[in-house]
PDB file of C-alpha atoms in Angstrom:
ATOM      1  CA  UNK Z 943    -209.931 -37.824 -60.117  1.00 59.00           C
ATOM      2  CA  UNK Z 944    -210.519 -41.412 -60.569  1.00 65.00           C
ATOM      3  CA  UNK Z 945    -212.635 -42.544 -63.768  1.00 67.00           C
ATOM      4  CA  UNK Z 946    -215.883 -44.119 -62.918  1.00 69.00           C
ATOM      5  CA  UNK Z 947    -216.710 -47.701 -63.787  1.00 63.00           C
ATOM      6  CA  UNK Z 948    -219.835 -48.870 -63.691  1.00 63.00           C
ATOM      7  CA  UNK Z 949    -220.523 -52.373 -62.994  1.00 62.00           C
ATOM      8  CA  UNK Z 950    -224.126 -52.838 -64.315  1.00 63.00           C
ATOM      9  CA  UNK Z 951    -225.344 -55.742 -64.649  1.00 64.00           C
ATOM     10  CA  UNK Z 952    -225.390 -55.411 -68.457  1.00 63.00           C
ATOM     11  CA  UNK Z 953    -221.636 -54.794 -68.514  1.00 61.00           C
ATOM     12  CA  UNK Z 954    -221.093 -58.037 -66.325  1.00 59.00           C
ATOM     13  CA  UNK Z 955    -223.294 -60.112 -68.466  1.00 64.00           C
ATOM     14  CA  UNK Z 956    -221.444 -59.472 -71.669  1.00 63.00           C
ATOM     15  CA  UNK Z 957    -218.045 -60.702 -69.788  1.00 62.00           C
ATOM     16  CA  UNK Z 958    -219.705 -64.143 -68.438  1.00 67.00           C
ATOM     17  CA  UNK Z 959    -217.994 -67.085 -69.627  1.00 70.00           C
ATOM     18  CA  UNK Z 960    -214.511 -65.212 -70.794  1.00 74.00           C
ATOM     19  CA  UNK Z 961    -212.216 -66.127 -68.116  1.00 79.00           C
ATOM     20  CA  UNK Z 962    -213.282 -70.239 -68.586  1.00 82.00           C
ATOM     21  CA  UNK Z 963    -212.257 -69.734 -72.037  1.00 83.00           C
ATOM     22  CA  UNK Z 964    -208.243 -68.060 -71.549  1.00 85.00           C
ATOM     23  CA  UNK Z 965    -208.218 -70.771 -68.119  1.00 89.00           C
ATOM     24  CA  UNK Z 966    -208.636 -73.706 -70.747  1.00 90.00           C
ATOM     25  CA  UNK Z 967    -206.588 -72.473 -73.046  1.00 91.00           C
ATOM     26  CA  UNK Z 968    -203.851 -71.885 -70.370  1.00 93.00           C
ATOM     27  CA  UNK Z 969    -204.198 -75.404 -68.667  1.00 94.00           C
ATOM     28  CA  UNK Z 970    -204.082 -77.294 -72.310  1.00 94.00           C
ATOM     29  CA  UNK Z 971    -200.519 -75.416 -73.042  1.00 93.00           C
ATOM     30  CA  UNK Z 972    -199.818 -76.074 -69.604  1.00 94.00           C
ATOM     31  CA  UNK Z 973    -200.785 -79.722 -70.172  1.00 94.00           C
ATOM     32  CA  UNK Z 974    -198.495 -79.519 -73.800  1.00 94.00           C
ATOM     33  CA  UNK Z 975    -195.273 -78.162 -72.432  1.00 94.00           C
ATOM     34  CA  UNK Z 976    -195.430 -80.863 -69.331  1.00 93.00           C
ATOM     35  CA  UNK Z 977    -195.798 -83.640 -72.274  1.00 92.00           C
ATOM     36  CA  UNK Z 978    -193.085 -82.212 -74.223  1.00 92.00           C
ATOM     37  CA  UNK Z 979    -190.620 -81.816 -71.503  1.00 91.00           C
ATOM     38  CA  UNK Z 980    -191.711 -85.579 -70.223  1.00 90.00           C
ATOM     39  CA  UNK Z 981    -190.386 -86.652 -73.776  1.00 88.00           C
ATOM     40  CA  UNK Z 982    -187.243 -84.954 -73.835  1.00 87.00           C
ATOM     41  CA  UNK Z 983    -186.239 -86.352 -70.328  1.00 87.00           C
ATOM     42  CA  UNK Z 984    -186.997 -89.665 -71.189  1.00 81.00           C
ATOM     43  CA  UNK Z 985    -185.013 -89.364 -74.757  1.00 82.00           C
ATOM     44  CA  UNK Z 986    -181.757 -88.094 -72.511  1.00 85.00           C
ATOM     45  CA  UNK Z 987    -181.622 -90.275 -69.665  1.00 82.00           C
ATOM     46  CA  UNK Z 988    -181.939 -93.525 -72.447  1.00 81.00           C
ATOM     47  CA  UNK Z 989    -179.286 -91.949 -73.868  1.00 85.00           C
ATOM     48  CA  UNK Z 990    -177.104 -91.361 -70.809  1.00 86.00           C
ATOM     49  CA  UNK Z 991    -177.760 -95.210 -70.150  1.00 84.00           C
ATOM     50  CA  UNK Z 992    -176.400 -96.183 -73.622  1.00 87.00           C
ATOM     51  CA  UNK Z 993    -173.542 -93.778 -73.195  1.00 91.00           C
ATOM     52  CA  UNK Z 994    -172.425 -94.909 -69.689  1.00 90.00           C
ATOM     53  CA  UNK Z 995    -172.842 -98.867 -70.837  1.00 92.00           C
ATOM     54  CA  UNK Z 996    -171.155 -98.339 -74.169  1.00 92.00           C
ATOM     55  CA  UNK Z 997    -167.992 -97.224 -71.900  1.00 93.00           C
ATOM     56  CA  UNK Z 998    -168.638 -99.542 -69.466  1.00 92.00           C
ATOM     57  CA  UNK Z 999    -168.534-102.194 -72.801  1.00 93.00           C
ATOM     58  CA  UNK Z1000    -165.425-100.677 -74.332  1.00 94.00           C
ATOM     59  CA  UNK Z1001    -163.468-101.239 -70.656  1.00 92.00           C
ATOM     60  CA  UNK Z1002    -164.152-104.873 -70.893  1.00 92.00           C
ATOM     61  CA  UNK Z1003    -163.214-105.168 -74.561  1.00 94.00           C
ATOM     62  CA  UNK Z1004    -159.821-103.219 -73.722  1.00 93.00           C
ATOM     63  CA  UNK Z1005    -159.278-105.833 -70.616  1.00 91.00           C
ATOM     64  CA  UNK Z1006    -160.663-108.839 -72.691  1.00 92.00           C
ATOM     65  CA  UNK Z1007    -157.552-107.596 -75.587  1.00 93.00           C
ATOM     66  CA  UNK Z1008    -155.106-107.356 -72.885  1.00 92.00           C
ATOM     67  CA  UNK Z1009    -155.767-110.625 -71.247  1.00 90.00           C
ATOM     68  CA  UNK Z1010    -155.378-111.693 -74.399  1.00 91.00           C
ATOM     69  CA  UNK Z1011    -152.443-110.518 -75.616  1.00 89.00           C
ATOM     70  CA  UNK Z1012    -150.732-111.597 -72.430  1.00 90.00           C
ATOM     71  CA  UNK Z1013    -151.806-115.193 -73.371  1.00 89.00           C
ATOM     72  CA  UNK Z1014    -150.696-115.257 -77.068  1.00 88.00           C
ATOM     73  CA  UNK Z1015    -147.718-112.981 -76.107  1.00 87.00           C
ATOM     74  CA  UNK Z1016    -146.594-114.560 -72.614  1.00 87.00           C
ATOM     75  CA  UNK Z1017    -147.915-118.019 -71.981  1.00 84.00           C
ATOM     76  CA  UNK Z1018    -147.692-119.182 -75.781  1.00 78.00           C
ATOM     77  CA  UNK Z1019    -151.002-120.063 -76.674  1.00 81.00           C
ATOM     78  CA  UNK Z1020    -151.320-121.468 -80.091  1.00 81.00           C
ATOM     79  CA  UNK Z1021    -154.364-119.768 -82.229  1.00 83.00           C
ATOM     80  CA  UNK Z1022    -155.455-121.694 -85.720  1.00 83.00           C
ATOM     81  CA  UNK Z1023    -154.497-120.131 -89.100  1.00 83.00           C
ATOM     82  CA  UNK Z1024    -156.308-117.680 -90.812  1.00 80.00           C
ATOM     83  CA  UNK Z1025    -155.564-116.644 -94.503  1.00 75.00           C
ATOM     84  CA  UNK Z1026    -154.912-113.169 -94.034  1.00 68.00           C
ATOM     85  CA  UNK Z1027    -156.229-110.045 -91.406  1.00 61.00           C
ATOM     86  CA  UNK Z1028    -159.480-109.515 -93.178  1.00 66.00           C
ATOM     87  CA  UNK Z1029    -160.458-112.960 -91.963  1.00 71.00           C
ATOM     88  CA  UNK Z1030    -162.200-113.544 -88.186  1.00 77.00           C
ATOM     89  CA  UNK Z1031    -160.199-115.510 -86.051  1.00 80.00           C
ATOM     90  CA  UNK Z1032    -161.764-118.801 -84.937  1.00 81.00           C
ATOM     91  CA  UNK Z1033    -159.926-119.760 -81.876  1.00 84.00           C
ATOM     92  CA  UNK Z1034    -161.729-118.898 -78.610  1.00 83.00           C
ATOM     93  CA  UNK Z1035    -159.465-118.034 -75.788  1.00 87.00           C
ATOM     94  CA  UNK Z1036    -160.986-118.590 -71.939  1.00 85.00           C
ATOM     95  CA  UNK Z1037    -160.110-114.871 -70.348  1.00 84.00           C
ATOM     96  CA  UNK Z1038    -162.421-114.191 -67.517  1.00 82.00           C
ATOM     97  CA  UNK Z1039    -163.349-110.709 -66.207  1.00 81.00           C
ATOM     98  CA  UNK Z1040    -164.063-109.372 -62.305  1.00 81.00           C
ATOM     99  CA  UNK Z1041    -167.143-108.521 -62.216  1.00 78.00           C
ATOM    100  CA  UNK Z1042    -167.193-108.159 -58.900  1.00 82.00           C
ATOM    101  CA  UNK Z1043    -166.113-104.692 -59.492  1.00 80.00           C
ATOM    102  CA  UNK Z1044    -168.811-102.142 -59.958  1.00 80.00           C
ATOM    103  CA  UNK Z1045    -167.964-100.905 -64.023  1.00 80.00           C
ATOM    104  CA  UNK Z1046    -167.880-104.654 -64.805  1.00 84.00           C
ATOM    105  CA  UNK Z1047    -171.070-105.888 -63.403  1.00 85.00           C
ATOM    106  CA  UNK Z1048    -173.227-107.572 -65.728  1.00 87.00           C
ATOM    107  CA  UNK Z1049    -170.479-107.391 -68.762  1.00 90.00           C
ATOM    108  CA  UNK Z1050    -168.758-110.507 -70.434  1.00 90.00           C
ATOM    109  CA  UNK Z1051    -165.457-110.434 -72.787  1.00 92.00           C
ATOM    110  CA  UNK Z1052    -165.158-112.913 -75.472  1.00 92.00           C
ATOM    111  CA  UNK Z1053    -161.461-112.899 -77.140  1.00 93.00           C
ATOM    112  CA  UNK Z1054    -160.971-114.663 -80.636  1.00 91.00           C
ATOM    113  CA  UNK Z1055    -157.324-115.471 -81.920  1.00 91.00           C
ATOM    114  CA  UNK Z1056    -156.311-116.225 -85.065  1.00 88.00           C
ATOM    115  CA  UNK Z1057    -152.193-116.598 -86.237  1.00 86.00           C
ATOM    116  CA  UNK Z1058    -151.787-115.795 -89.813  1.00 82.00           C
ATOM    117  CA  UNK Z1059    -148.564-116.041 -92.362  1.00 77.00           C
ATOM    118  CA  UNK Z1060    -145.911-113.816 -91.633  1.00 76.00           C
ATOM    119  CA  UNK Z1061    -144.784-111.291 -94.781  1.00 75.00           C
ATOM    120  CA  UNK Z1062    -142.573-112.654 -97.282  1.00 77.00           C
ATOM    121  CA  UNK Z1063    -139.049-112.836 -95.885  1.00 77.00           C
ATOM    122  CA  UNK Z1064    -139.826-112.200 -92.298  1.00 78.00           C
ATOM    123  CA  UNK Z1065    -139.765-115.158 -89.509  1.00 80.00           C
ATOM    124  CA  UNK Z1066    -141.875-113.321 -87.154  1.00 82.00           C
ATOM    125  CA  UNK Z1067    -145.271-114.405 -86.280  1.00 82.00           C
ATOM    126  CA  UNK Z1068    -148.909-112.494 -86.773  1.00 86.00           C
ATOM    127  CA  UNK Z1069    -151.447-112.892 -84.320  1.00 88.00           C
ATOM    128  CA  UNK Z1070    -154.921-111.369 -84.550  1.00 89.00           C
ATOM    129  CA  UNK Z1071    -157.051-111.138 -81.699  1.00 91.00           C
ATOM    130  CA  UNK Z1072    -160.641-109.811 -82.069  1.00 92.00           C
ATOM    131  CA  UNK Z1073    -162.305-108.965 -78.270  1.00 93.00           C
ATOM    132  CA  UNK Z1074    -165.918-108.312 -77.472  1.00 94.00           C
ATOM    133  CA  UNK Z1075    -167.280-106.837 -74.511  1.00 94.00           C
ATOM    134  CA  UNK Z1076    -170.595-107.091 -73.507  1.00 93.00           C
ATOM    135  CA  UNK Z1077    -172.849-104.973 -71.033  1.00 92.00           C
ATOM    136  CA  UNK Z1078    -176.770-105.315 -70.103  1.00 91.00           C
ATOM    137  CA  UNK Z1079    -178.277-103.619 -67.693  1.00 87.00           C
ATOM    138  CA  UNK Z1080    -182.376-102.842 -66.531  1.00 78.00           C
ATOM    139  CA  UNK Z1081    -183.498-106.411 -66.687  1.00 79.00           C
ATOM    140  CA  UNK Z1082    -181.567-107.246 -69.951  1.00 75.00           C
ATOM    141  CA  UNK Z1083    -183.257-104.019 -72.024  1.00 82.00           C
ATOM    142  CA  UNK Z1084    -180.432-102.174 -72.511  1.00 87.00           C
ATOM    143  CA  UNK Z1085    -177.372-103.818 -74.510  1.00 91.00           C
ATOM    144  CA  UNK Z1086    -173.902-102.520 -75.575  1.00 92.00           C
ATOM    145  CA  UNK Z1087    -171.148-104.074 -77.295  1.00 94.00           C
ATOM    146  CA  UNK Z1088    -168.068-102.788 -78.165  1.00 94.00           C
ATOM    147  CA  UNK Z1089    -165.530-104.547 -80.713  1.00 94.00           C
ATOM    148  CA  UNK Z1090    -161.453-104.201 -80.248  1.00 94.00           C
ATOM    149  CA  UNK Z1091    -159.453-105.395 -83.056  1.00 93.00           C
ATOM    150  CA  UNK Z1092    -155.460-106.008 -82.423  1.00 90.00           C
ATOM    151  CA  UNK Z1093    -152.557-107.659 -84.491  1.00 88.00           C
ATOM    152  CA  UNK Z1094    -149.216-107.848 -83.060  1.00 88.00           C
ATOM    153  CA  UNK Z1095    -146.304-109.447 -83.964  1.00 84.00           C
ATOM    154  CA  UNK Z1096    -144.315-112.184 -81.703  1.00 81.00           C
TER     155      UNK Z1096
END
């Protein structure tokens, strides 16, 4: 009923050394796929990082703008001439973020104004306010920075 094998000797000692050969092939793609995988979820959580600090960066931009649009708009600070919008403005203004909280730890705003000729025929005044925000994070190795650019009219 059931087909007879026979295990001689000879039969076993032409199989000897078979099974190292597919068990080292088996642990090296093993060994690949665990390297290749290691790689890819390294790539992605560097990525993540960047991702979360570049929005963490942009937040203190956008607060670093609207501080200082409240000065230039509100309190009346005075910003020093620049020829036209293509030009940086020059005049630092002191805004100050809360880092306390925890998407602003470890960023900094810097907020540049500059006031430049109104249009022929108009009496308004043109301010331009460039704001930088800043993040770091794991021991200064990671940096974003995120550049807002505004012009409004007084």
């Amino acid at each position: 009923m059931f087909p007879e094998v026979s295990l001689s000797p000879v039969y076993l000692k032409r199989q000897q050394g078979s099974m190292l050969v597919v068990a080292v092939f088996v642990i090296v793609v093993m060994g690949l796929l665990a390297t290749a995988l290691s790689t890819v979820f390294t790539a992605s959580e560097t990525a993540v990082s960047y991702e979360v600090l570049g929005i963490r960066a942009q937040a203190a931009a956008n607060a670093g703008i609207e501080a200082g649009l409240y000065q230039v708009l509100r309190k009346s600070v005075t910003c020093n001439q620049v020829a036209d919008s293509t030009v940086t403005p020059t005049t630092t203004l002191a805004v100050t973020l809360d880092t306390s909280t925890a998407g602003l730890s470890q960023c900094s705003v810097t907020v540049l104004c500059g006031q430049r000729p109104a249009i022929s025929g108009s009496t308004a005044t043109y301010f331009i306010l460039n704001s930088t925000g800043t993040c770091i994070a794991g021991n200064n190795q990671l940096t974003a920075s995120r550049t807002i650019k505004s012009e409004v009219k007084k």
